[in-house]
PDB file of C-alpha atoms in Angstrom:
ATOM      1  CA  MET A  11     167.428 116.412  17.951  1.00 30.00           C
ATOM      2  CA  SER A  12     165.404 118.883  15.884  1.00 31.00           C
ATOM      3  CA  ASP A  13     162.319 117.832  13.944  1.00 36.00           C
ATOM      4  CA  GLU A  14     164.163 118.555  10.694  1.00 35.00           C
ATOM      5  CA  ASN A  15     167.077 116.234  11.562  1.00 36.00           C
ATOM      6  CA  ARG A  16     165.091 113.401  13.119  1.00 37.00           C
ATOM      7  CA  PRO A  17     164.825 110.296  10.872  1.00 42.00           C
ATOM      8  CA  GLU A  18     161.377 109.872   9.335  1.00 44.00           C
ATOM      9  CA  ASP A  19     160.823 106.565  11.120  1.00 55.00           C
ATOM     10  CA  ASP A  20     162.007 107.832  14.534  1.00 78.00           C
ATOM     11  CA  VAL A  21     158.920 108.654  16.631  1.00 90.00           C
ATOM     12  CA  PRO A  22     159.579 110.121  20.125  1.00 93.00           C
ATOM     13  CA  PHE A  23     157.633 107.475  22.034  1.00 95.00           C
ATOM     14  CA  ASN A  24     157.093 107.784  25.785  1.00 96.00           C
ATOM     15  CA  ARG A  25     156.879 104.392  27.470  1.00 95.00           C
ATOM     16  CA  GLU A  26     156.959 105.756  31.011  1.00 95.00           C
ATOM     17  CA  PHE A  27     153.588 105.514  32.749  1.00 97.00           C
ATOM     18  CA  ALA A  28     153.601 104.954  36.509  1.00 95.00           C
ATOM     19  CA  LEU A  29     149.845 104.966  37.152  1.00 97.00           C
ATOM     20  CA  GLN A  30     148.708 101.788  38.904  1.00 98.00           C
ATOM     21  CA  PRO A  31     145.397 100.027  38.198  1.00 98.00           C
ATOM     22  CA  GLY A  32     142.472 101.266  40.246  1.00 97.00           C
ATOM     23  CA  VAL A  33     144.247 104.390  41.478  1.00 97.00           C
ATOM     24  CA  VAL A  34     142.471 107.702  40.866  1.00 98.00           C
ATOM     25  CA  GLU A  35     144.832 110.370  39.583  1.00 98.00           C
ATOM     26  CA  GLU A  36     143.903 114.020  39.094  1.00 97.00           C
ATOM     27  CA  ILE A  37     145.775 115.239  36.020  1.00 95.00           C
ATOM     28  CA  ARG A  38     144.532 118.804  36.340  1.00 94.00           C
ATOM     29  CA  PRO A  39     141.507 120.495  37.942  1.00 95.00           C
ATOM     30  CA  GLY A  40     138.356 118.881  36.604  1.00 96.00           C
ATOM     31  CA  LEU A  41     140.097 115.869  35.078  1.00 98.00           C
ATOM     32  CA  ARG A  42     140.829 112.492  36.662  1.00 98.00           C
ATOM     33  CA  ARG A  43     141.899 109.144  35.233  1.00 98.00           C
ATOM     34  CA  VAL A  44     141.783 105.498  36.317  1.00 98.00           C
ATOM     35  CA  LEU A  45     143.804 102.669  34.760  1.00 98.00           C
ATOM     36  CA  CYS A  46     142.259  99.267  34.083  1.00 98.00           C
ATOM     37  CA  ASN A  47     144.331  96.195  34.887  1.00 98.00           C
ATOM     38  CA  ASN A  48     144.325  94.813  31.336  1.00 98.00           C
ATOM     39  CA  PRO A  49     147.946  95.083  30.159  1.00 97.00           C
ATOM     40  CA  SER A  50     148.947  93.440  26.874  1.00 95.00           C
ATOM     41  CA  PRO A  51     151.125  94.038  23.815  1.00 93.00           C
ATOM     42  CA  PHE A  52     148.122  95.872  22.333  1.00 93.00           C
ATOM     43  CA  THR A  53     146.994  97.890  25.380  1.00 96.00           C
ATOM     44  CA  PHE A  54     150.365  98.764  26.976  1.00 97.00           C
ATOM     45  CA  THR A  55     149.766  98.986  30.764  1.00 98.00           C
ATOM     46  CA  GLY A  56     145.988  98.924  30.263  1.00 98.00           C
ATOM     47  CA  THR A  57     143.044 101.066  29.214  1.00 98.00           C
ATOM     48  CA  VAL A  58     142.789 104.554  30.701  1.00 98.00           C
ATOM     49  CA  SER A  59     139.308 105.833  31.593  1.00 98.00           C
ATOM     50  CA  TYR A  60     138.807 109.549  32.173  1.00 98.00           C
ATOM     51  CA  ILE A  61     136.457 111.477  34.465  1.00 98.00           C
ATOM     52  CA  VAL A  62     135.622 115.025  33.377  1.00 98.00           C
ATOM     53  CA  GLY A  63     134.137 117.554  35.813  1.00 98.00           C
ATOM     54  CA  ARG A  64     133.228 117.594  39.468  1.00 97.00           C
ATOM     55  CA  GLY A  65     129.850 116.928  41.045  1.00 97.00           C
ATOM     56  CA  LYS A  66     128.098 116.041  37.795  1.00 98.00           C
ATOM     57  CA  VAL A  67     130.634 114.280  35.626  1.00 98.00           C
ATOM     58  CA  ALA A  68     131.272 112.466  32.368  1.00 98.00           C
ATOM     59  CA  ILE A  69     133.206 109.211  32.053  1.00 98.00           C
ATOM     60  CA  ILE A  70     135.124 108.705  28.823  1.00 98.00           C
ATOM     61  CA  ASP A  71     135.814 105.092  27.744  1.00 98.00           C
ATOM     62  CA  PRO A  72     134.653 102.821  30.596  1.00 98.00           C
ATOM     63  CA  GLY A  73     137.042 100.159  29.316  1.00 98.00           C
ATOM     64  CA  PRO A  74     136.543  96.389  29.041  1.00 98.00           C
ATOM     65  CA  ALA A  75     133.843  94.398  30.796  1.00 97.00           C
ATOM     66  CA  ASP A  76     135.929  94.316  33.960  1.00 98.00           C
ATOM     67  CA  GLU A  77     134.004  94.481  37.236  1.00 98.00           C
ATOM     68  CA  ALA A  78     137.046  95.562  39.252  1.00 98.00           C
ATOM     69  CA  HIS A  79     137.661  98.502  36.912  1.00 98.00           C
ATOM     70  CA  ALA A  80     133.995  99.484  36.932  1.00 98.00           C
ATOM     71  CA  ALA A  81     134.042  99.400  40.744  1.00 98.00           C
ATOM     72  CA  ALA A  82     137.164 101.595  40.793  1.00 98.00           C
ATOM     73  CA  LEU A  83     135.511 104.129  38.487  1.00 98.00           C
ATOM     74  CA  LEU A  84     132.341 104.189  40.558  1.00 98.00           C
ATOM     75  CA  ASP A  85     134.351 104.552  43.752  1.00 98.00           C
ATOM     76  CA  ALA A  86     136.229 107.472  42.187  1.00 98.00           C
ATOM     77  CA  VAL A  87     132.944 109.344  41.671  1.00 98.00           C
ATOM     78  CA  LYS A  88     131.361 108.351  44.973  1.00 97.00           C
ATOM     79  CA  GLY A  89     129.041 111.138  46.108  1.00 97.00           C
ATOM     80  CA  GLU A  90     128.932 112.575  42.585  1.00 98.00           C
ATOM     81  CA  THR A  91     126.529 112.021  39.684  1.00 98.00           C
ATOM     82  CA  VAL A  92     127.623 110.487  36.393  1.00 98.00           C
ATOM     83  CA  THR A  93     125.458 112.202  33.794  1.00 98.00           C
ATOM     84  CA  HIS A  94     127.299 111.226  30.596  1.00 98.00           C
ATOM     85  CA  ILE A  95     129.285 108.277  29.281  1.00 98.00           C
ATOM     86  CA  LEU A  96     131.338 108.992  26.152  1.00 98.00           C
ATOM     87  CA  VAL A  97     132.916 106.225  24.079  1.00 98.00           C
ATOM     88  CA  THR A  98     135.662 106.886  21.535  1.00 98.00           C
ATOM     89  CA  HIS A  99     135.233 103.612  19.621  1.00 98.00           C
ATOM     90  CA  THR A 100     133.965 100.054  19.789  1.00 98.00           C
ATOM     91  CA  HIS A 101     136.932  97.875  20.652  1.00 97.00           C
ATOM     92  CA  LYS A 102     136.736  95.382  23.496  1.00 97.00           C
ATOM     93  CA  ASP A 103     139.200  97.283  25.659  1.00 98.00           C
ATOM     94  CA  HIS A 104     137.176 100.515  25.485  1.00 98.00           C
ATOM     95  CA  SER A 105     133.405 100.043  25.219  1.00 98.00           C
ATOM     96  CA  PRO A 106     132.191  96.762  26.856  1.00 98.00           C
ATOM     97  CA  GLY A 107     132.415  98.273  30.357  1.00 98.00           C
ATOM     98  CA  THR A 108     129.730 100.778  29.409  1.00 98.00           C
ATOM     99  CA  PRO A 109     126.732  98.672  30.559  1.00 98.00           C
ATOM    100  CA  LEU A 110     128.290  98.233  34.014  1.00 98.00           C
ATOM    101  CA  ILE A 111     128.584 102.001  34.500  1.00 98.00           C
ATOM    102  CA  LYS A 112     125.227 102.763  32.904  1.00 98.00           C
ATOM    103  CA  GLN A 113     123.419 100.217  35.064  1.00 98.00           C
ATOM    104  CA  ALA A 114     124.916 101.734  38.209  1.00 98.00           C
ATOM    105  CA  THR A 115     124.412 105.385  37.273  1.00 98.00           C
ATOM    106  CA  GLY A 116     121.665 105.684  34.651  1.00 98.00           C
ATOM    107  CA  ALA A 117     123.963 107.956  32.614  1.00 98.00           C
ATOM    108  CA  THR A 118     123.299 108.597  28.933  1.00 98.00           C
ATOM    109  CA  VAL A 119     125.748 106.955  26.517  1.00 98.00           C
ATOM    110  CA  TYR A 120     127.158 109.010  23.626  1.00 98.00           C
ATOM    111  CA  ALA A 121     129.172 107.603  20.710  1.00 98.00           C
ATOM    112  CA  GLU A 122     129.371 107.755  16.938  1.00 98.00           C
ATOM    113  CA  GLY A 123     127.398 104.536  16.587  1.00 98.00           C
ATOM    114  CA  PRO A 124     127.611 100.741  16.630  1.00 97.00           C
ATOM    115  CA  HIS A 125     130.663  98.988  15.285  1.00 97.00           C
ATOM    116  CA  ARG A 126     130.984  98.839  11.512  1.00 94.00           C
ATOM    117  CA  ALA A 127     133.686  98.194   8.940  1.00 92.00           C
ATOM    118  CA  SER A 128     135.327 100.972   6.952  1.00 93.00           C
ATOM    119  CA  ARG A 129     134.387  99.159   3.756  1.00 89.00           C
ATOM    120  CA  PRO A 130     132.325  96.094   2.752  1.00 86.00           C
ATOM    121  CA  TYR A 131     133.955  92.729   3.329  1.00 84.00           C
ATOM    122  CA  PHE A 132     135.419  90.997   0.315  1.00 85.00           C
ATOM    123  CA  GLU A 133     134.054  87.511  -0.353  1.00 75.00           C
ATOM    124  CA  SER A 134     137.584  86.107  -0.168  1.00 72.00           C
ATOM    125  CA  GLU A 135     138.459  87.472   3.289  1.00 72.00           C
ATOM    126  CA  THR A 136     137.672  86.523   6.865  1.00 64.00           C
ATOM    127  CA  VAL A 137     137.039  88.758   9.862  1.00 60.00           C
ATOM    128  CA  SER A 138     140.330  89.975  11.309  1.00 54.00           C
ATOM    129  CA  THR A 139     141.105  88.604  14.743  1.00 52.00           C
ATOM    130  CA  GLU A 140     143.161  91.768  15.298  1.00 49.00           C
ATOM    131  CA  SER A 141     140.115  94.032  15.241  1.00 56.00           C
ATOM    132  CA  GLY A 142     138.759  93.068  18.704  1.00 88.00           C
ATOM    133  CA  ALA A 143     135.402  94.542  17.791  1.00 94.00           C
ATOM    134  CA  ASP A 144     132.643  95.047  20.351  1.00 96.00           C
ATOM    135  CA  ARG A 145     129.663  94.248  18.142  1.00 94.00           C
ATOM    136  CA  SER A 146     127.122  94.400  20.966  1.00 96.00           C
ATOM    137  CA  PHE A 147     127.625  98.111  21.696  1.00 98.00           C
ATOM    138  CA  LYS A 148     124.857 100.588  20.942  1.00 97.00           C
ATOM    139  CA  PRO A 149     124.841 104.173  22.270  1.00 98.00           C
ATOM    140  CA  ASP A 150     121.789 105.986  23.563  1.00 98.00           C
ATOM    141  CA  VAL A 151     122.720 109.013  21.463  1.00 98.00           C
ATOM    142  CA  GLU A 152     124.577 108.776  18.152  1.00 98.00           C
ATOM    143  CA  ILE A 153     126.815 111.797  17.682  1.00 98.00           C
ATOM    144  CA  ARG A 154     128.351 113.326  14.591  1.00 98.00           C
ATOM    145  CA  ASP A 155     131.399 115.439  13.916  1.00 98.00           C
ATOM    146  CA  GLY A 156     131.049 118.868  15.489  1.00 98.00           C
ATOM    147  CA  ASP A 157     128.277 117.926  17.907  1.00 98.00           C
ATOM    148  CA  VAL A 158     128.624 119.648  21.269  1.00 98.00           C
ATOM    149  CA  ILE A 159     127.913 117.779  24.508  1.00 98.00           C
ATOM    150  CA  GLU A 160     127.443 119.978  27.561  1.00 97.00           C
ATOM    151  CA  GLY A 161     127.543 119.076  31.221  1.00 97.00           C
ATOM    152  CA  ASP A 162     127.806 120.866  34.535  1.00 96.00           C
ATOM    153  CA  GLY A 163     130.831 123.126  34.034  1.00 96.00           C
ATOM    154  CA  TRP A 164     132.276 121.298  31.039  1.00 98.00           C
ATOM    155  CA  THR A 165     131.809 121.300  27.284  1.00 98.00           C
ATOM    156  CA  ILE A 166     132.977 118.615  24.847  1.00 98.00           C
ATOM    157  CA  GLU A 167     133.013 118.775  21.056  1.00 98.00           C
ATOM    158  CA  SER A 168     133.005 115.553  19.041  1.00 98.00           C
ATOM    159  CA  VAL A 169     135.784 115.319  16.451  1.00 98.00           C
ATOM    160  CA  ALA A 170     135.438 112.508  13.912  1.00 98.00           C
ATOM    161  CA  THR A 171     138.732 110.610  13.583  1.00 98.00           C
ATOM    162  CA  PRO A 172     138.033 107.462  11.530  1.00 98.00           C
ATOM    163  CA  GLY A 173     140.926 105.193  10.639  1.00 98.00           C
ATOM    164  CA  HIS A 174     141.608 102.909  13.597  1.00 97.00           C
ATOM    165  CA  THR A 175     137.901 102.109  13.371  1.00 97.00           C
ATOM    166  CA  ALA A 176     135.232 103.610  11.135  1.00 97.00           C
ATOM    167  CA  ASN A 177     133.373 104.986  14.160  1.00 98.00           C
ATOM    168  CA  HIS A 178     136.346 106.421  16.047  1.00 98.00           C
ATOM    169  CA  MET A 179     135.571 109.768  17.681  1.00 98.00           C
ATOM    170  CA  ALA A 180     137.903 112.097  19.552  1.00 98.00           C
ATOM    171  CA  PHE A 181     136.532 114.534  22.130  1.00 98.00           C
ATOM    172  CA  ALA A 182     137.739 118.122  22.500  1.00 98.00           C
ATOM    173  CA  TRP A 183     137.422 119.381  26.074  1.00 98.00           C
ATOM    174  CA  ARG A 184     136.970 123.097  25.580  1.00 96.00           C
ATOM    175  CA  GLU A 185     137.546 124.247  29.159  1.00 95.00           C
ATOM    176  CA  GLY A 186     140.720 122.184  29.430  1.00 94.00           C
ATOM    177  CA  ASP A 187     142.068 122.929  25.942  1.00 93.00           C
ATOM    178  CA  ALA A 188     142.706 119.210  25.546  1.00 98.00           C
ATOM    179  CA  LEU A 189     141.739 116.405  23.209  1.00 98.00           C
ATOM    180  CA  PHE A 190     140.767 112.876  24.239  1.00 98.00           C
ATOM    181  CA  VAL A 191     142.176 110.919  21.302  1.00 98.00           C
ATOM    182  CA  GLY A 192     141.247 107.326  22.189  1.00 98.00           C
ATOM    183  CA  ASP A 193     143.373 104.937  20.137  1.00 98.00           C
ATOM    184  CA  HIS A 194     143.832 107.270  17.178  1.00 98.00           C
ATOM    185  CA  ILE A 195     147.053 108.547  18.739  1.00 98.00           C
ATOM    186  CA  MET A 196     149.098 106.855  21.454  1.00 97.00           C
ATOM    187  CA  GLY A 197     152.310 108.137  22.974  1.00 97.00           C
ATOM    188  CA  TRP A 198     153.800 104.706  23.618  1.00 96.00           C
ATOM    189  CA  SER A 199     153.295 103.118  20.179  1.00 95.00           C
ATOM    190  CA  THR A 200     151.828 103.512  16.735  1.00 94.00           C
ATOM    191  CA  THR A 201     148.163 102.666  16.211  1.00 95.00           C
ATOM    192  CA  ILE A 202     147.032  99.438  14.569  1.00 94.00           C
ATOM    193  CA  VAL A 203     145.004  99.964  11.401  1.00 95.00           C
ATOM    194  CA  ALA A 204     143.469  96.603  10.478  1.00 93.00           C
ATOM    195  CA  PRO A 205     141.207  96.421   7.399  1.00 94.00           C
ATOM    196  CA  PRO A 206     138.336  96.241   6.836  1.00 93.00           C
ATOM    197  CA  ASP A 207     137.499  97.726  10.250  1.00 93.00           C
ATOM    198  CA  GLY A 208     140.346 100.198   9.826  1.00 95.00           C
ATOM    199  CA  SER A 209     141.300 102.351   6.836  1.00 97.00           C
ATOM    200  CA  MET A 210     144.718 103.868   6.143  1.00 97.00           C
ATOM    201  CA  PRO A 211     143.424 106.741   3.962  1.00 97.00           C
ATOM    202  CA  ASP A 212     140.929 107.606   6.704  1.00 98.00           C
ATOM    203  CA  TYR A 213     143.624 107.360   9.360  1.00 98.00           C
ATOM    204  CA  MET A 214     145.978 109.678   7.492  1.00 98.00           C
ATOM    205  CA  ALA A 215     143.202 112.193   6.831  1.00 98.00           C
ATOM    206  CA  SER A 216     142.306 112.155  10.530  1.00 98.00           C
ATOM    207  CA  LEU A 217     145.945 112.777  11.453  1.00 98.00           C
ATOM    208  CA  ASP A 218     145.949 115.804   9.163  1.00 98.00           C
ATOM    209  CA  ARG A 219     142.768 117.008  10.777  1.00 98.00           C
ATOM    210  CA  LEU A 220     144.211 116.906  14.285  1.00 98.00           C
ATOM    211  CA  ILE A 221     147.445 118.518  13.115  1.00 98.00           C
ATOM    212  CA  GLY A 222     145.324 121.466  12.013  1.00 97.00           C
ATOM    213  CA  ARG A 223     143.542 121.861  15.347  1.00 97.00           C
ATOM    214  CA  ASP A 224     144.631 124.040  18.245  1.00 96.00           C
ATOM    215  CA  GLU A 225     144.582 121.578  21.167  1.00 98.00           C
ATOM    216  CA  GLN A 226     148.101 120.858  22.408  1.00 97.00           C
ATOM    217  CA  LEU A 227     147.417 118.292  25.150  1.00 98.00           C
ATOM    218  CA  TYR A 228     146.335 114.850  23.944  1.00 98.00           C
ATOM    219  CA  LEU A 229     144.856 112.320  26.367  1.00 98.00           C
ATOM    220  CA  SER A 230     145.161 108.816  24.970  1.00 98.00           C
ATOM    221  CA  GLY A 231     143.325 105.592  25.702  1.00 98.00           C
ATOM    222  CA  HIS A 232     146.636 103.999  26.701  1.00 98.00           C
ATOM    223  CA  GLY A 233     149.687 105.492  28.338  1.00 98.00           C
ATOM    224  CA  ALA A 234     150.641 108.962  29.456  1.00 98.00           C
ATOM    225  CA  GLU A 235     149.312 112.267  28.198  1.00 97.00           C
ATOM    226  CA  ILE A 236     150.939 113.662  25.065  1.00 98.00           C
ATOM    227  CA  PRO A 237     152.133 117.293  25.128  1.00 97.00           C
ATOM    228  CA  GLU A 238     152.521 119.175  21.848  1.00 96.00           C
ATOM    229  CA  GLY A 239     149.963 116.871  20.249  1.00 97.00           C
ATOM    230  CA  PRO A 240     150.003 118.338  16.716  1.00 98.00           C
ATOM    231  CA  ARG A 241     153.816 118.111  16.608  1.00 97.00           C
ATOM    232  CA  TYR A 242     153.668 114.478  17.733  1.00 98.00           C
ATOM    233  CA  SER A 243     150.974 113.794  15.112  1.00 98.00           C
ATOM    234  CA  ARG A 244     153.353 115.060  12.449  1.00 97.00           C
ATOM    235  CA  PHE A 245     155.909 112.477  13.602  1.00 97.00           C
ATOM    236  CA  LEU A 246     153.267 109.766  13.254  1.00 97.00           C
ATOM    237  CA  LYS A 247     152.395 110.959   9.758  1.00 97.00           C
ATOM    238  CA  ARG A 248     156.051 110.847   8.726  1.00 96.00           C
ATOM    239  CA  HIS A 249     156.318 107.370  10.250  1.00 96.00           C
ATOM    240  CA  ARG A 250     153.398 106.125   8.139  1.00 96.00           C
ATOM    241  CA  LEU A 251     154.861 107.637   4.993  1.00 97.00           C
ATOM    242  CA  ALA A 252     158.165 105.937   5.812  1.00 96.00           C
ATOM    243  CA  ARG A 253     156.328 102.600   6.207  1.00 96.00           C
ATOM    244  CA  GLU A 254     154.757 103.119   2.781  1.00 97.00           C
ATOM    245  CA  ALA A 255     158.183 103.847   1.315  1.00 97.00           C
ATOM    246  CA  SER A 256     159.565 100.649   2.883  1.00 96.00           C
ATOM    247  CA  ILE A 257     156.746  98.611   1.353  1.00 97.00           C
ATOM    248  CA  LEU A 258     157.403 100.094  -2.086  1.00 97.00           C
ATOM    249  CA  HIS A 259     161.131  99.478  -1.680  1.00 96.00           C
ATOM    250  CA  ARG A 260     160.483  95.807  -0.923  1.00 96.00           C
ATOM    251  CA  LEU A 261     158.090  95.485  -3.865  1.00 97.00           C
ATOM    252  CA  GLY A 262     160.773  97.034  -6.054  1.00 96.00           C
ATOM    253  CA  LYS A 263     162.684  93.764  -5.605  1.00 96.00           C
ATOM    254  CA  GLY A 264     159.779  91.730  -6.993  1.00 96.00           C
ATOM    255  CA  GLU A 265     156.361  90.318  -6.227  1.00 97.00           C
ATOM    256  CA  THR A 266     155.896  89.107  -2.663  1.00 97.00           C
ATOM    257  CA  ASP A 267     153.373  88.421   0.095  1.00 97.00           C
ATOM    258  CA  ILE A 268     152.571  90.221   3.343  1.00 97.00           C
ATOM    259  CA  PRO A 269     154.487  87.879   5.721  1.00 96.00           C
ATOM    260  CA  SER A 270     157.645  88.490   3.664  1.00 96.00           C
ATOM    261  CA  MET A 271     157.111  92.246   3.851  1.00 97.00           C
ATOM    262  CA  VAL A 272     156.608  92.096   7.621  1.00 96.00           C
ATOM    263  CA  ARG A 273     159.873  90.181   8.066  1.00 95.00           C
ATOM    264  CA  ALA A 274     161.715  92.715   5.902  1.00 93.00           C
ATOM    265  CA  ILE A 275     160.217  95.850   7.450  1.00 93.00           C
ATOM    266  CA  TYR A 276     159.498  95.068  11.123  1.00 92.00           C
ATOM    267  CA  ILE A 277     162.936  94.003  12.322  1.00 88.00           C
ATOM    268  CA  GLY A 278     162.943  92.674  15.891  1.00 87.00           C
ATOM    269  CA  ILE A 279     159.161  92.862  16.290  1.00 88.00           C
ATOM    270  CA  ASP A 280     157.494  91.194  19.290  1.00 89.00           C
ATOM    271  CA  PRO A 281     156.236  87.846  17.870  1.00 91.00           C
ATOM    272  CA  ARG A 282     152.838  88.555  19.444  1.00 90.00           C
ATOM    273  CA  LEU A 283     152.471  91.605  17.187  1.00 91.00           C
ATOM    274  CA  VAL A 284     153.334  89.948  13.868  1.00 94.00           C
ATOM    275  CA  GLY A 285     149.671  89.450  12.953  1.00 92.00           C
ATOM    276  CA  ALA A 286     148.813  93.052  13.716  1.00 91.00           C
ATOM    277  CA  ALA A 287     151.815  94.249  11.695  1.00 94.00           C
ATOM    278  CA  GLY A 288     150.545  92.213   8.756  1.00 95.00           C
ATOM    279  CA  TYR A 289     147.213  93.986   8.877  1.00 94.00           C
ATOM    280  CA  SER A 290     148.904  97.379   9.049  1.00 95.00           C
ATOM    281  CA  VAL A 291     150.889  96.435   5.921  1.00 97.00           C
ATOM    282  CA  LEU A 292     147.607  95.368   4.324  1.00 97.00           C
ATOM    283  CA  ALA A 293     146.112  98.763   5.183  1.00 97.00           C
ATOM    284  CA  HIS A 294     148.943 100.468   3.300  1.00 98.00           C
ATOM    285  CA  LEU A 295     148.623  98.027   0.395  1.00 98.00           C
ATOM    286  CA  GLU A 296     144.867  98.623   0.101  1.00 97.00           C
ATOM    287  CA  ASP A 297     145.589 102.322  -0.238  1.00 97.00           C
ATOM    288  CA  LEU A 298     148.383 101.755  -2.755  1.00 98.00           C
ATOM    289  CA  VAL A 299     146.202  99.427  -4.856  1.00 97.00           C
ATOM    290  CA  MET A 300     143.382 101.985  -4.818  1.00 96.00           C
ATOM    291  CA  ARG A 301     145.848 104.645  -5.996  1.00 96.00           C
ATOM    292  CA  GLY A 302     147.110 102.398  -8.812  1.00 97.00           C
ATOM    293  CA  VAL A 303     150.653 102.191  -7.428  1.00 98.00           C
ATOM    294  CA  VAL A 304     150.523  98.499  -6.458  1.00 98.00           C
ATOM    295  CA  ALA A 305     148.716  95.595  -8.136  1.00 97.00           C
ATOM    296  CA  THR A 306     147.390  92.247  -6.937  1.00 96.00           C
ATOM    297  CA  GLU A 307     145.236  89.473  -8.352  1.00 94.00           C
ATOM    298  CA  GLY A 308     141.658  89.920  -7.160  1.00 92.00           C
ATOM    299  CA  ASP A 309     140.865  91.860  -4.019  1.00 93.00           C
ATOM    300  CA  PRO A 310     143.639  93.197  -1.750  1.00 95.00           C
ATOM    301  CA  VAL A 311     143.462  90.706   1.123  1.00 93.00           C
ATOM    302  CA  ILE A 312     145.826  89.476   3.829  1.00 94.00           C
ATOM    303  CA  SER A 313     146.657  86.269   1.882  1.00 93.00           C
ATOM    304  CA  GLY A 314     147.333  88.044  -1.416  1.00 95.00           C
ATOM    305  CA  ARG A 315     150.536  88.563  -3.381  1.00 97.00           C
ATOM    306  CA  TYR A 316     151.513  92.075  -4.401  1.00 98.00           C
ATOM    307  CA  ARG A 317     153.691  93.722  -7.032  1.00 97.00           C
ATOM    308  CA  LEU A 318     154.386  97.203  -8.301  1.00 97.00           C
ATOM    309  CA  ALA A 319     151.863  98.239 -10.914  1.00 96.00           C
ATOM    310  CA  ARG A 320     153.126  98.792 -14.413  1.00 80.00           C
ATOM    311  CA  SER A 321     153.483 102.458 -15.313  1.00 56.00           C
TER     312      SER A 321
END
């Protein structure tokens, strides 16, 4: 099916990923990956950690605080030196394993910064249980968009991709013409955007940014690599716009709440993902309220009721 004829909500997901936990796989020269044994409806088969280089290497996303996974990573680089640890974002399946690797190697930790929300909390809302934030994380070096991190035979450029979290950072591997995209883009599923940690306008802007870049191979924090990354990103953008259209269609029938919208829009959803779907709907609603398209009483929160704004 051509891109032009594919339905807007039809994303070409790839849910085939044969890598087993603890196994070291070389994807291409100078790039290895190890899967953590933390499967779930949110992590797919588990978190993927990457090893860039040979001899003196960087580890990207050490994963959760899992001693078995840390041991597998350290065994994979036995006889080598870990000089850098790079973290895409501060969720509990990506960053808490950092101290285990740092303690064993003395490597310097690079990331955008500690966890923070995309906007201030409203007085009427509680912290989302869907966020899974690692609030104890603090990098040795805080990096910004466009910063270049150099190692022995490899060069990585930081690419700010806020949306899933405010501090989400992708990493462009120049020698490999590839992009480590963390949780911003996943080949097996769409990404959860849960306010206030996440922001839909930021997420959409970050999608546009990656669509405009040259890297074709995307390496995600979960699941298999994604070829033709910018093309796949365009599918994700169309999917989000279709979700927005579905929300507006439901609101066209009258005022309603988020659980009702989830039931109407997410047909056949895994019951374990209903809460996360609600926060993704909220992320769209926040954006629509900000744009004056949708109205609500008070702040746009998960427990609110929403209606189309009067023109």
